[in-house]
Short mmCIF file of C-alpha atoms and ligand atoms in Angstrom, two decimals:
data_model
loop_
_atom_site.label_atom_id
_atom_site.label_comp_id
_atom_site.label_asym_id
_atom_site.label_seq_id
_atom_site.Cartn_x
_atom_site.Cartn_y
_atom_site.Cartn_z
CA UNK A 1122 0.00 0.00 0.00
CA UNK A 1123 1.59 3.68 -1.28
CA UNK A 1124 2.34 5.77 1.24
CA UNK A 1125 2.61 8.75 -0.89
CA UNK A 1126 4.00 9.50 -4.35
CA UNK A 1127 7.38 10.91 -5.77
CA UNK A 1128 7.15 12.32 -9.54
CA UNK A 1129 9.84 12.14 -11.05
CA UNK A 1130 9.93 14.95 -13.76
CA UNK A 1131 11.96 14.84 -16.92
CA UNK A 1132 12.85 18.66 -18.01
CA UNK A 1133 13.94 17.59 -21.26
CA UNK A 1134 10.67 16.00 -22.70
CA UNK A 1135 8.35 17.48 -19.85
CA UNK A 1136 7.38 14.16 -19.19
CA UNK A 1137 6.26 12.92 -15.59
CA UNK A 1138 5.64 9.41 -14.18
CA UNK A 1139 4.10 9.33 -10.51
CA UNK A 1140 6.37 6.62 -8.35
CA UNK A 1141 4.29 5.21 -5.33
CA UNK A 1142 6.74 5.11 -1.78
CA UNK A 1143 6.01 2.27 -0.25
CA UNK A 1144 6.81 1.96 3.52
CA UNK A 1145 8.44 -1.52 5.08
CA UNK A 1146 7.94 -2.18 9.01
CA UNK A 1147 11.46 -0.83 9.40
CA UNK A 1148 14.16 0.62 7.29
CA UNK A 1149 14.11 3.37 4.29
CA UNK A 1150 10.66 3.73 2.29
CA UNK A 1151 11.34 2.54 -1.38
CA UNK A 1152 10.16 4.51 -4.17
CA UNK A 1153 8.82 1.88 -6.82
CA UNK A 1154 9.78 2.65 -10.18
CA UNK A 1155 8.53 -0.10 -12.62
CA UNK A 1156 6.61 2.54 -14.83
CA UNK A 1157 9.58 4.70 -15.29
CA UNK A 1158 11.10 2.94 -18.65
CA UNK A 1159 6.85 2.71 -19.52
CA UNK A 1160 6.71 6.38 -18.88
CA UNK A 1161 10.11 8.25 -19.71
CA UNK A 1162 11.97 5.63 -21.69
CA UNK A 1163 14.38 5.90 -18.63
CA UNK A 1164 16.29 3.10 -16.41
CA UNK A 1165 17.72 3.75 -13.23
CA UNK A 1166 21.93 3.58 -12.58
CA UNK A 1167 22.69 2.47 -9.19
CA UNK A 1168 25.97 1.23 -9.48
CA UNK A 1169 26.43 -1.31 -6.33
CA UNK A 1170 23.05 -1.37 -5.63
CA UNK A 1171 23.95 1.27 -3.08
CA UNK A 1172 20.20 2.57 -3.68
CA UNK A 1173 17.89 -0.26 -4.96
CA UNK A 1174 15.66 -2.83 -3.33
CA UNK A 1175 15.73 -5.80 -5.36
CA UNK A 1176 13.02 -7.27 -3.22
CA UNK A 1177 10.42 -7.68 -0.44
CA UNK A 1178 11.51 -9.76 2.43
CA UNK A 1179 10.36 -10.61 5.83
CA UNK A 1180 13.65 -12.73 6.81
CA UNK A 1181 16.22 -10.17 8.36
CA UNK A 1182 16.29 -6.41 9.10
CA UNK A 1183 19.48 -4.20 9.34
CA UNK A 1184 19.85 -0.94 10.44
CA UNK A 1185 23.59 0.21 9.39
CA UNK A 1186 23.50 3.29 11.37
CA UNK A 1187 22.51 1.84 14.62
CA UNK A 1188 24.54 -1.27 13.87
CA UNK A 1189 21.17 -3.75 14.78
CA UNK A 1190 20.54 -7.13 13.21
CA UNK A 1191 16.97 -8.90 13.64
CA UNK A 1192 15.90 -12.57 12.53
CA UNK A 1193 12.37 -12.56 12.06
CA UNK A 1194 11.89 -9.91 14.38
CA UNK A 1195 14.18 -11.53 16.80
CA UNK A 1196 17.91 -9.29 17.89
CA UNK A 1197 20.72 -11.23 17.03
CA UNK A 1198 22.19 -10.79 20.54
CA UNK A 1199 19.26 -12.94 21.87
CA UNK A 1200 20.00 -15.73 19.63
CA UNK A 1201 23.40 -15.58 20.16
CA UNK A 1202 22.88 -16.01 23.62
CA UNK A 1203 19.84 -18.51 23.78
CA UNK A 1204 18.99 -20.21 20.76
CA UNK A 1205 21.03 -22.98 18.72
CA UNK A 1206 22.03 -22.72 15.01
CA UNK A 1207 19.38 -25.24 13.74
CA UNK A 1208 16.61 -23.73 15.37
CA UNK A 1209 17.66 -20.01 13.73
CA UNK A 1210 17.23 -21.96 10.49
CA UNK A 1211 14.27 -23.05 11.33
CA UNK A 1212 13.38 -19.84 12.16
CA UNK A 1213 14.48 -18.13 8.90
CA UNK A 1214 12.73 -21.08 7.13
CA UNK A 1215 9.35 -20.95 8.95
CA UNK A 1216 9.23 -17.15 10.45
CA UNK A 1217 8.48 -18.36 13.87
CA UNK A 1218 10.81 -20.29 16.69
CA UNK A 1219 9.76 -23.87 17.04
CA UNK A 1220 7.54 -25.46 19.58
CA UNK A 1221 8.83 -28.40 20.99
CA UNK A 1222 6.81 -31.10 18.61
CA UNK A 1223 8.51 -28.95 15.96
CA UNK A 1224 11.99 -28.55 16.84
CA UNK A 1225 11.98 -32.34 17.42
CA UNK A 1226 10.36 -33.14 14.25
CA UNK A 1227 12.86 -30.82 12.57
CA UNK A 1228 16.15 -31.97 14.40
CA UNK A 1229 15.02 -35.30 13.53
CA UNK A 1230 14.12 -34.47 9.82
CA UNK A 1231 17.59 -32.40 9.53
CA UNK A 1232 19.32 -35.78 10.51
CA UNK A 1233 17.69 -37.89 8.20
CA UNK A 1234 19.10 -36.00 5.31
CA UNK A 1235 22.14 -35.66 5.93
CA UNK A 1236 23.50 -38.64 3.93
CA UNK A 1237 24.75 -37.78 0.58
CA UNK A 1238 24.70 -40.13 -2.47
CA UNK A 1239 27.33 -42.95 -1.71
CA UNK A 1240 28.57 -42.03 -5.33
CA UNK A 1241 29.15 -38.31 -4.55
CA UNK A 1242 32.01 -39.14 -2.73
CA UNK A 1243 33.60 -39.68 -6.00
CA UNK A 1244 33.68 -36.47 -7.15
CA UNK A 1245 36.12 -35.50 -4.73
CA UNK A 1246 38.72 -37.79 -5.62
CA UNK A 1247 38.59 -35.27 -8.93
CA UNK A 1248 40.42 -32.70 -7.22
CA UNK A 1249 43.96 -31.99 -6.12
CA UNK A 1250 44.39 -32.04 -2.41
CA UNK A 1251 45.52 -28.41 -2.38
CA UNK A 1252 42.41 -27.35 -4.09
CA UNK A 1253 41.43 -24.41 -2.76
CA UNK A 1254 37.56 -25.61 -0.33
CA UNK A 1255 35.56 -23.24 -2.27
CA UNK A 1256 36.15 -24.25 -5.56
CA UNK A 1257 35.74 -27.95 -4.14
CA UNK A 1258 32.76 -26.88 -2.56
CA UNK A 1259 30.97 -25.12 -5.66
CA UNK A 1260 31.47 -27.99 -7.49
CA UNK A 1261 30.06 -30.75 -5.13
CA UNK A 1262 26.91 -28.24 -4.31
CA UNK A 1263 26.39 -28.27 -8.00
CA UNK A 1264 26.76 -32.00 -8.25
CA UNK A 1265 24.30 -32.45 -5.71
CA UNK A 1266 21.90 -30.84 -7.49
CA UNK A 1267 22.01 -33.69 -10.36
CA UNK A 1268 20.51 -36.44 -7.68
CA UNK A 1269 17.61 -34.22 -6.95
CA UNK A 1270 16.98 -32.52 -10.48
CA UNK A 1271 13.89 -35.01 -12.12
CA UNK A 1272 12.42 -35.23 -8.60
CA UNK A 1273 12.31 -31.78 -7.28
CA UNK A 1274 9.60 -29.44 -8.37
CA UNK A 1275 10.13 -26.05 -7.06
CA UNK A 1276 6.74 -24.70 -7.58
CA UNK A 1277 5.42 -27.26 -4.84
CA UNK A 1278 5.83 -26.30 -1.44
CA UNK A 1279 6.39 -29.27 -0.39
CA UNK A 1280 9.11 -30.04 -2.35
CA UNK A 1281 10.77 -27.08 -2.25
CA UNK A 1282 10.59 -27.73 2.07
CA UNK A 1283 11.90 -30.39 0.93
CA UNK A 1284 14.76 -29.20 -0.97
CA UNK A 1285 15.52 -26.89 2.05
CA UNK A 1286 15.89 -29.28 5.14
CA UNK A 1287 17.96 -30.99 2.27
CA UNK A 1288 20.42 -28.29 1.87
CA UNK A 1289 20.42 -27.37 5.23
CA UNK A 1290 21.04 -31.56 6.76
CA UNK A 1291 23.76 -31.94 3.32
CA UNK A 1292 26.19 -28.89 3.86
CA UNK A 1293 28.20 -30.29 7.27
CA UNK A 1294 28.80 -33.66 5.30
CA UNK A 1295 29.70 -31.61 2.03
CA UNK A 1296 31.94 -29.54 3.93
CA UNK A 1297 33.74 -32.26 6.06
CA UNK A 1298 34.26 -34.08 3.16
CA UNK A 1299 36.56 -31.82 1.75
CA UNK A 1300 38.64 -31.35 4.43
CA UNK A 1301 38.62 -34.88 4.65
CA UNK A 1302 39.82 -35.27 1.18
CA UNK A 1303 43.00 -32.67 1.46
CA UNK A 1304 44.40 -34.20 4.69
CA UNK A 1305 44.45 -37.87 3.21
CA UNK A 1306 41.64 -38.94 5.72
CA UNK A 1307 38.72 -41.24 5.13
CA UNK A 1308 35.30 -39.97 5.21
CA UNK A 1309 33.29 -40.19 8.18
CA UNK A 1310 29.07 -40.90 7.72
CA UNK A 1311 27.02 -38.85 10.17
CA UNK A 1312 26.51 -40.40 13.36
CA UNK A 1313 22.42 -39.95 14.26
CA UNK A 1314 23.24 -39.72 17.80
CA UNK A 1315 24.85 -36.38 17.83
CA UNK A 1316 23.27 -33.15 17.68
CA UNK A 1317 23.74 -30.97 14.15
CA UNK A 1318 27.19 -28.88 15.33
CA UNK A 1319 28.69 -31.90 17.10
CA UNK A 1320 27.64 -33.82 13.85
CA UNK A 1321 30.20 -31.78 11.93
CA UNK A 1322 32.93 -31.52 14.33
CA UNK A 1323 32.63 -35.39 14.16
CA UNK A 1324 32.76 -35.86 10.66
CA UNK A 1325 35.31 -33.25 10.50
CA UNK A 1326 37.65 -34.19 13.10
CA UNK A 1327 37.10 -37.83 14.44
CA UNK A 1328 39.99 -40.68 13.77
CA UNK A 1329 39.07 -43.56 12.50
CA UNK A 1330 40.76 -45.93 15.06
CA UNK A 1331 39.57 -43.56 18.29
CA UNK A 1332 36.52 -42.84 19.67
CA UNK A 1333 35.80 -39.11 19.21
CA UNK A 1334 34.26 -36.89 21.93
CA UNK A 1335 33.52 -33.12 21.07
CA UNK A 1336 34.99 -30.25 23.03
CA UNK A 1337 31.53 -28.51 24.85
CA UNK A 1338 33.73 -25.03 24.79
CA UNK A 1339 34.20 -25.30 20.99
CA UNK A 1340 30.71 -27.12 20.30
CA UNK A 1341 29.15 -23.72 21.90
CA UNK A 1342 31.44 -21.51 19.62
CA UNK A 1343 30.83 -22.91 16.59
CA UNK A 1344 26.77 -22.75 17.78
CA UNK A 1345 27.80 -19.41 18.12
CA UNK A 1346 29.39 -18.63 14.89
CA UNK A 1347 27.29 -20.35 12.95
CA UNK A 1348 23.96 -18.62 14.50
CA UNK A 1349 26.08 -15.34 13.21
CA UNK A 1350 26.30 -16.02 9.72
CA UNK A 1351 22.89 -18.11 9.39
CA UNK A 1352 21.71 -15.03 7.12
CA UNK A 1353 22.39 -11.17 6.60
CA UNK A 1354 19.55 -9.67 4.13
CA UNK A 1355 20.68 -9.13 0.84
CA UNK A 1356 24.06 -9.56 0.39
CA UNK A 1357 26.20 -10.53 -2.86
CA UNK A 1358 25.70 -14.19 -2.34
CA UNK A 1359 22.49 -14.23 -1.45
CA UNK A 1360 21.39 -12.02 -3.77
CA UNK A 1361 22.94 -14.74 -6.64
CA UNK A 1362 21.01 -16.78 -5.42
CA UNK A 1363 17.91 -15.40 -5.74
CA UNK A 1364 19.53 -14.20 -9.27
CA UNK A 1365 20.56 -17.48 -10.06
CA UNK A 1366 17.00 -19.01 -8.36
CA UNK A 1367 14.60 -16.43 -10.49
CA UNK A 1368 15.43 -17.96 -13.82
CA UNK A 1369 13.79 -21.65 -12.25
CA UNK A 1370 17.12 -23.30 -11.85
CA UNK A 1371 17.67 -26.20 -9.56
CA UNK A 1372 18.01 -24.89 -6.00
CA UNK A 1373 21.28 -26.64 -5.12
CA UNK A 1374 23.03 -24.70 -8.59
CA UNK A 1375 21.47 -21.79 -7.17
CA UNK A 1376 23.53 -22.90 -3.55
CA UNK A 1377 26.47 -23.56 -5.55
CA UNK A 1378 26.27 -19.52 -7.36
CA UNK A 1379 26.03 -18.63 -4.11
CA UNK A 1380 29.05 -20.24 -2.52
CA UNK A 1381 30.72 -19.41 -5.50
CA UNK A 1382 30.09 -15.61 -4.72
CA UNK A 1383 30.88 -15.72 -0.95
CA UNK A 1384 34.52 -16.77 -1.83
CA UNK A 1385 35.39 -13.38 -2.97
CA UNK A 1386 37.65 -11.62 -0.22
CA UNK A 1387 35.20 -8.65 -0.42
CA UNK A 1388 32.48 -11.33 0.99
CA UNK A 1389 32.80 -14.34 2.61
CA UNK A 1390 36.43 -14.91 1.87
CA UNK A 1391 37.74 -12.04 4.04
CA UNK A 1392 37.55 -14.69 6.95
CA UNK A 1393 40.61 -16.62 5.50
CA UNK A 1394 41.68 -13.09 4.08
CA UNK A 1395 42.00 -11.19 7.54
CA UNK A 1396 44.18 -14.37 9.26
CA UNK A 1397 46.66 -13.70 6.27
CA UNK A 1398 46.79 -10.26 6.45
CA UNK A 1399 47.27 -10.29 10.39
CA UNK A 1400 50.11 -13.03 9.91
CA UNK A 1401 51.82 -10.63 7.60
CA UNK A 1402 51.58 -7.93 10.12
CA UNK A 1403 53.02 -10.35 12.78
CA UNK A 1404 53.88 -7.98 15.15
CA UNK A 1405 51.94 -4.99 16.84
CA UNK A 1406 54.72 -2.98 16.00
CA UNK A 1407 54.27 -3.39 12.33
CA UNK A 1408 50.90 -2.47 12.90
CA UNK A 1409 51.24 1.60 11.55
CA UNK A 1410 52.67 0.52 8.03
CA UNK A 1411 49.62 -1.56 7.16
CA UNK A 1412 47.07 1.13 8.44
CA UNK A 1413 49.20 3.48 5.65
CA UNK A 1414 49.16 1.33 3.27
CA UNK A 1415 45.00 0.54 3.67
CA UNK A 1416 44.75 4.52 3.57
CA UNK A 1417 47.14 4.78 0.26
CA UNK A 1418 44.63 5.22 -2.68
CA UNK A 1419 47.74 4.06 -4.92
CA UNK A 1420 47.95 0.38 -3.12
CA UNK A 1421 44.96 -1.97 -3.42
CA UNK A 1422 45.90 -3.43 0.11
CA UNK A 1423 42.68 -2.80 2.44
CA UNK A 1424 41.92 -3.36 6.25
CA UNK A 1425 40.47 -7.32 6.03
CA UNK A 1426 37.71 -6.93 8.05
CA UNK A 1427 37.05 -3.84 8.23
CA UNK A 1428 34.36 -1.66 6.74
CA UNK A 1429 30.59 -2.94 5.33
CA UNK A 1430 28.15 -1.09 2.24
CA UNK A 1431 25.44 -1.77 5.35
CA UNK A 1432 27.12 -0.91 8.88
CA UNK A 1433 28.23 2.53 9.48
CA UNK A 1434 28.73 1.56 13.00
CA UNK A 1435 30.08 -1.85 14.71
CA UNK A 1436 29.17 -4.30 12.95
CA UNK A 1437 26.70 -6.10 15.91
CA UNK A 1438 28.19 -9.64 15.27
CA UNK A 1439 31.57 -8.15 15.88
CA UNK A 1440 30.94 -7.31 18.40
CA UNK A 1441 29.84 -10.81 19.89
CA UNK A 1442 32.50 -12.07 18.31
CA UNK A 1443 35.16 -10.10 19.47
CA UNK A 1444 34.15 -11.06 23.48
CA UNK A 1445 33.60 -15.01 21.77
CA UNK A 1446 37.14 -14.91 21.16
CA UNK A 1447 37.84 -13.90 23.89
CA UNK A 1448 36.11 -15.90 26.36
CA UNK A 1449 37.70 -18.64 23.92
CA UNK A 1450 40.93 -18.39 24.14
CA UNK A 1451 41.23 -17.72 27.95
CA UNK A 1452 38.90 -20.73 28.56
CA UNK A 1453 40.84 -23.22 26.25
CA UNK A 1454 44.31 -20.98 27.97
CA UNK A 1455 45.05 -20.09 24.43
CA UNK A 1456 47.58 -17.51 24.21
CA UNK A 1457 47.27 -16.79 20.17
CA UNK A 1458 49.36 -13.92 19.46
CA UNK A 1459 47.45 -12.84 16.62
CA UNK A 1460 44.61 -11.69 18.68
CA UNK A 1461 47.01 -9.12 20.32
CA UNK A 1462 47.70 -8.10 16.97
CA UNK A 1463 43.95 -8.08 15.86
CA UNK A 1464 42.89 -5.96 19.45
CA UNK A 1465 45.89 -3.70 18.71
CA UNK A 1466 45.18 -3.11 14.85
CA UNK A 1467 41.28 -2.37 15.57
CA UNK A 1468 42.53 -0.02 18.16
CA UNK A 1469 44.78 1.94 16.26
CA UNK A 1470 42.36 2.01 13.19
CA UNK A 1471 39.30 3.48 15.38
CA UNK A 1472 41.35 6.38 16.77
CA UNK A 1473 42.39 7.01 12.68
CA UNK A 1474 41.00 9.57 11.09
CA UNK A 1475 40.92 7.81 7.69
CA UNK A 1476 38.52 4.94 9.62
CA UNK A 1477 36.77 7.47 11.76
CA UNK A 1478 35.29 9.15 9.17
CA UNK A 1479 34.30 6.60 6.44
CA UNK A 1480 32.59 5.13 9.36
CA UNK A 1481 34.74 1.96 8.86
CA UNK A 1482 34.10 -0.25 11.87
CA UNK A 1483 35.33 -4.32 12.21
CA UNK A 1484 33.07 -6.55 10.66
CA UNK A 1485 31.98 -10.00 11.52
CA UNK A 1486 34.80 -11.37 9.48
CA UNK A 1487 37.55 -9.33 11.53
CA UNK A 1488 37.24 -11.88 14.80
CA UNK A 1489 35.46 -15.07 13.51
CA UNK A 1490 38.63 -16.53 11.51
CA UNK A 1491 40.42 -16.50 15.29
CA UNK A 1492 37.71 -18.81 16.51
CA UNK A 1493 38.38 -20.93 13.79
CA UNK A 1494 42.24 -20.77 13.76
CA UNK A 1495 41.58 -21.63 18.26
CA UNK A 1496 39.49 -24.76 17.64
CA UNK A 1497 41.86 -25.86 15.08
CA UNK A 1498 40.35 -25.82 11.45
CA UNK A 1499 42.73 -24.75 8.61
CA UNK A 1500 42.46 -21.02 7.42
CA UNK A 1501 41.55 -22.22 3.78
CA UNK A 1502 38.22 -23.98 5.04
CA UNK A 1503 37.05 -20.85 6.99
CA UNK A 1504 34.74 -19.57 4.30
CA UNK A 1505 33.28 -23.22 3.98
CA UNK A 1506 32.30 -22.51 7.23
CA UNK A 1507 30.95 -19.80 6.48
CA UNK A 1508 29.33 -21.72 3.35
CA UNK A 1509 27.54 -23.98 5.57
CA UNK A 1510 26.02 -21.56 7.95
CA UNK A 1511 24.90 -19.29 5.29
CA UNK A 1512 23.09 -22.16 3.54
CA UNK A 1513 20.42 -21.84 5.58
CA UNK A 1514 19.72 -17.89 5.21
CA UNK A 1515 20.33 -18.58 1.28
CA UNK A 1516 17.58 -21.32 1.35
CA UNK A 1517 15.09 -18.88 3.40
CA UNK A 1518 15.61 -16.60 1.04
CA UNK A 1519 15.10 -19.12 -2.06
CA UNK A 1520 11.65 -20.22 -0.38
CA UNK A 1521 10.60 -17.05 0.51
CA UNK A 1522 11.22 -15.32 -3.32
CA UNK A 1523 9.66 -18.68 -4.84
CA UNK A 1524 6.33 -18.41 -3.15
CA UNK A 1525 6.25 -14.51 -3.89
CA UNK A 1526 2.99 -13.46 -5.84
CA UNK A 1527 5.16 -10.95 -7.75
CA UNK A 1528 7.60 -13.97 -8.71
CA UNK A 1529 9.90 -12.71 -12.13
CA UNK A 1530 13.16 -13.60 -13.70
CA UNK A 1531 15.67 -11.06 -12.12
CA UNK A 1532 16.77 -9.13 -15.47
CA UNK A 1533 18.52 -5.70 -14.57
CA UNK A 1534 19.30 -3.43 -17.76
CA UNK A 1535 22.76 -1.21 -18.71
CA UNK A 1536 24.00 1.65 -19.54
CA UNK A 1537 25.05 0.99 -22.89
CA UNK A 1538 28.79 2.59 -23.53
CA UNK A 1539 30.17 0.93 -26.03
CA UNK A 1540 31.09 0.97 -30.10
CA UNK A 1541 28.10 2.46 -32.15
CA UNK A 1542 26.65 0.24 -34.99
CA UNK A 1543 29.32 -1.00 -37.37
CA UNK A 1544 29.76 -3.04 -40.58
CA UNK A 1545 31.78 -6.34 -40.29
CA UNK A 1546 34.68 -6.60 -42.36
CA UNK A 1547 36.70 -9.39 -44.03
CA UNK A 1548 39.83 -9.82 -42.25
CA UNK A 1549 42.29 -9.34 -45.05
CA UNK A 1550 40.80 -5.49 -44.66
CA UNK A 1551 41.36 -5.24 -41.22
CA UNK A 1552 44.22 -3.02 -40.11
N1 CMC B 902 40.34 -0.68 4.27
C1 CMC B 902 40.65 0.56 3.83
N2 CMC B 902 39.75 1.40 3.26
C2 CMC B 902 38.50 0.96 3.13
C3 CMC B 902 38.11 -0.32 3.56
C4 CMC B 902 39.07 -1.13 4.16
N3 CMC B 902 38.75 -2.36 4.58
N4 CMC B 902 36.78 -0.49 3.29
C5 CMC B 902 36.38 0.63 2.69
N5 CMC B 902 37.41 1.52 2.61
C6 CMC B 902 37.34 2.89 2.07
C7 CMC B 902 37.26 2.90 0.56
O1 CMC B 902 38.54 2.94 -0.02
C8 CMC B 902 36.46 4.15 0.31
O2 CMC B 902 37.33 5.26 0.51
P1 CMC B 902 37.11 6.60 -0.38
O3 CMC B 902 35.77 7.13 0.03
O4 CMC B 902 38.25 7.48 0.00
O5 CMC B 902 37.15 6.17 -1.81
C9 CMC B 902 35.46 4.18 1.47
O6 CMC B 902 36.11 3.46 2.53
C10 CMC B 902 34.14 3.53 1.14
O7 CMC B 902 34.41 2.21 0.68
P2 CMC B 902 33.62 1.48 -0.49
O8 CMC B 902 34.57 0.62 -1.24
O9 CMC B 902 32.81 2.47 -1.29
O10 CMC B 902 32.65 0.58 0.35
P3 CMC B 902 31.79 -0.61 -0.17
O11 CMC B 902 30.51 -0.55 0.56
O12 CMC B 902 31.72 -0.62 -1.65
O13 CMC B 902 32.64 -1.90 0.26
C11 CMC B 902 33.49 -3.67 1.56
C12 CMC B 902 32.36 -2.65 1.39
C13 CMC B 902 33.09 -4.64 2.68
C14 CMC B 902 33.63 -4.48 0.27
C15 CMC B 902 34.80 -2.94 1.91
O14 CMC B 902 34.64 -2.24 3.12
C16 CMC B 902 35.99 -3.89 1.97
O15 CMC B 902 36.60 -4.18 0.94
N6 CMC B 902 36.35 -4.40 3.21
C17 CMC B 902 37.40 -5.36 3.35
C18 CMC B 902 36.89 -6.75 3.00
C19 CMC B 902 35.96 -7.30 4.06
O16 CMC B 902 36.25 -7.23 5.26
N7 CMC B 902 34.84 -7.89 3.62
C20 CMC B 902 33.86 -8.53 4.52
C21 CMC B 902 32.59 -7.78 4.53
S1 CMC B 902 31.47 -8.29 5.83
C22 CMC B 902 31.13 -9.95 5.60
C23 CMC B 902 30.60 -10.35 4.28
O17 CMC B 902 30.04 -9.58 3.51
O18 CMC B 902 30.75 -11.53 3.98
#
């Protein structure tokens, strides 16, 4: 329902074409402007998407300025604090916490699917062992899809619930699997008796000739981490997904666009990207020539983990992290040298003038690849991680733009800047 109405007037032509302003529960009103190529023979340019909605959603809120983060309604700090990461996917999923008949049914349902195809296994054996996770991991979430293609129809609900406990019970074994593969271990089934998180530690970790018994301290932190990535609105990956998801394809290609995206150090990848970067720096004292060289415009070199399009302030999952880590490392009596380094270099940047005001703040990926590096797992498979929790916000989001009344193939338009119309010529007259 409009709100009111922006005109937008073209001085050229005179031309006018009233815009209705729509207002959301929360957030910025957004001017809709599907009449304006009807009307003025105009597109928009919003390079970045800095000003476009691409859609409606009801999954996850974000107010940059304020630096808040709500699931369904719910603040991320309570979840953090009191929920579990498969019951903040069922949340996504469904839009409400579970009773108790439902969270059993669904912990129960999650389990069940979390075999893959015996014969999937195979495909790993395809790549190198120093393949880098990702690429491993877009591949065998594309694979997936070809068990599932004749038998899923995603304009049934059912099926496409389907499809989504699927994705969300398949990505710990997918994962595990490839670290599996690169360290010369065997692969490890799920064991039905332990809980989702403990599931993947186990398949992750576990020896074949011992009997493996998850750390609680690092069971809770990955809980924790993975509630923290579950979903954040309408980022690059998830975004491709919905891209990829609008033109019908099979739901687990439309995974594997999206894990393909996250890898990009910009995303998802600044995890692995930010442990580098603060093992370069080494030393606190070396600390000053990296901040100069994130502030020279001539050097690409930028702060890894620090700075968001969305979050002007702290990032609010940085924030948990941050006291995660933490609690962490003095509970395990971890002294990691790199946190010094990562306390000290968000220090120093926050006081900098050059940080202070582009409002560049840690984000989530600044403290979460410490976790990781404390409980052991290899800095390449940190955006798998971050693969597997995501999953489950990319799914939402799949289900959510499937069932939409307004459904359409995402098709955005250019600005066209390149050679004008031309005749072709035979090559022998070519210059
Ligand atoms: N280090 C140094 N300068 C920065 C940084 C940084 N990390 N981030 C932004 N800036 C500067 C940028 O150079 C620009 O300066 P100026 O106005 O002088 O040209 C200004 O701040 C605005 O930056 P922008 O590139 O317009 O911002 P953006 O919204 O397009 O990019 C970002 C957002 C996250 C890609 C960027 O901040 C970045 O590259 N950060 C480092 C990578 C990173 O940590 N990514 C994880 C993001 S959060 C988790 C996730 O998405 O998965």
């Amino acid at each position: 329902m409009a709100t009111r109405i922006v005109t937008i007037t073209d001085h050229k032509s005179g031309k006018q074409v009233e815009c209705p302003v729509y207002e959301g529960e929360y957030g910025a009103p957004v001017i809709d402007i599907k009449n304006l190529y009807k009307e003025l023979g105009m597109f928009t340019f919003d390079l970045g998407y800095g000003s476009t909605a691409a859609c409606r959603s009801a999954i996850t809120y974000l107010d940059g300025e304020d630096g808040v983060l709500l699931h369904r309604g719910y603040p991320i700090e309570q979840l953090a604090e009191k929920s579990n990461f498969l019951e903040v996917s069922y949340l996504l999923l469904h839009g409400e916490l579970p009773n108790q008949v439902q969270s059993d049914e669904w912990t129960h349902a999650i389990k069940m699917h979390g075999m893959t195809h015996e014969h999937l296994s195979r495909f790993y054996q395809g790549y190198r062992y120093d393949a880098h996770p990702m690429s491993v991991l877009a591949g065998v979430c594309a694979a997936v899809a070809s068990y599932y293609h004749a038998s899923t129809d995603i304009h049934d609900p059912e099926s496409r619930m389907l499809t989504a406990r699927r994705v969300i019970a398949k990505m710990p074994n997918l994962v595990s699997k490839i670290y599996r593969h690169s360290s010369g271990l065997p692969f490890v089934y799920p064991d039905n008796s332990r809980d989702h998180v403990e599931n993947f530690m186990y398949m992750m970790f576990s020896w074949p000739t011992e009997p493996y018994v998850a750390n609680p301290v690092a069971l809770r932190a990955l809980n924790l981490l993975f509630i923290l990535h579950a979903d954040h609105e309408q980022n690059a990956s998830t975004s491709t997904v919905r891209l990829a998801g609008s033109a019908e394809t099979n739901p687990f290609a439309c995974v594997a666009a999206g894990v393909s995206t996250l890898w990009g150090k910009a995303h998802g990848g600044a995890n692995e990207a930010v442990i580098e970067m603060l093992a370069e720096i080494g030393e606190p004292k070396n600390i000053p020539k990296f901040i100069s060289r994130a502030k020279d415009k001539d050097d690409n070199f930028r702060l890894m983990g620090f700075g968001h399009r969305v979050y002007k302030n702290y990032d609010p999952r940085a924030k948990i992290i941050r006291q995660a880590c933490h609690d962490l490392l003095q509970s395990m009596n971890l002294n990691l040298p790199m946190f010094e380094v990562a306390m000290e270099l968000e220090r120093i940047a926050l006081e900098d003038e050059y940080f202070i005001s582009r409002k560049l703040y840690p984000n989530v990926d600044f403290y979460s690849g410490l976790i990781y590096q404390a409980l052991g797992i290899p800095a390449n498979m940190f955006t798998p991680m971050f693969a597997l929790a995501r999953a489950s916000g990319w799914i939402a989001q799949w289900m959510e733009m499937m069932a939409d009344s307004d459904f359409r193939i995402g098709r955005p338009r250019q600005l066209y800047i390149g050679a004008q119309r031309r005749d072709y010529t035979a090559v022998a007259d070519r210059g």
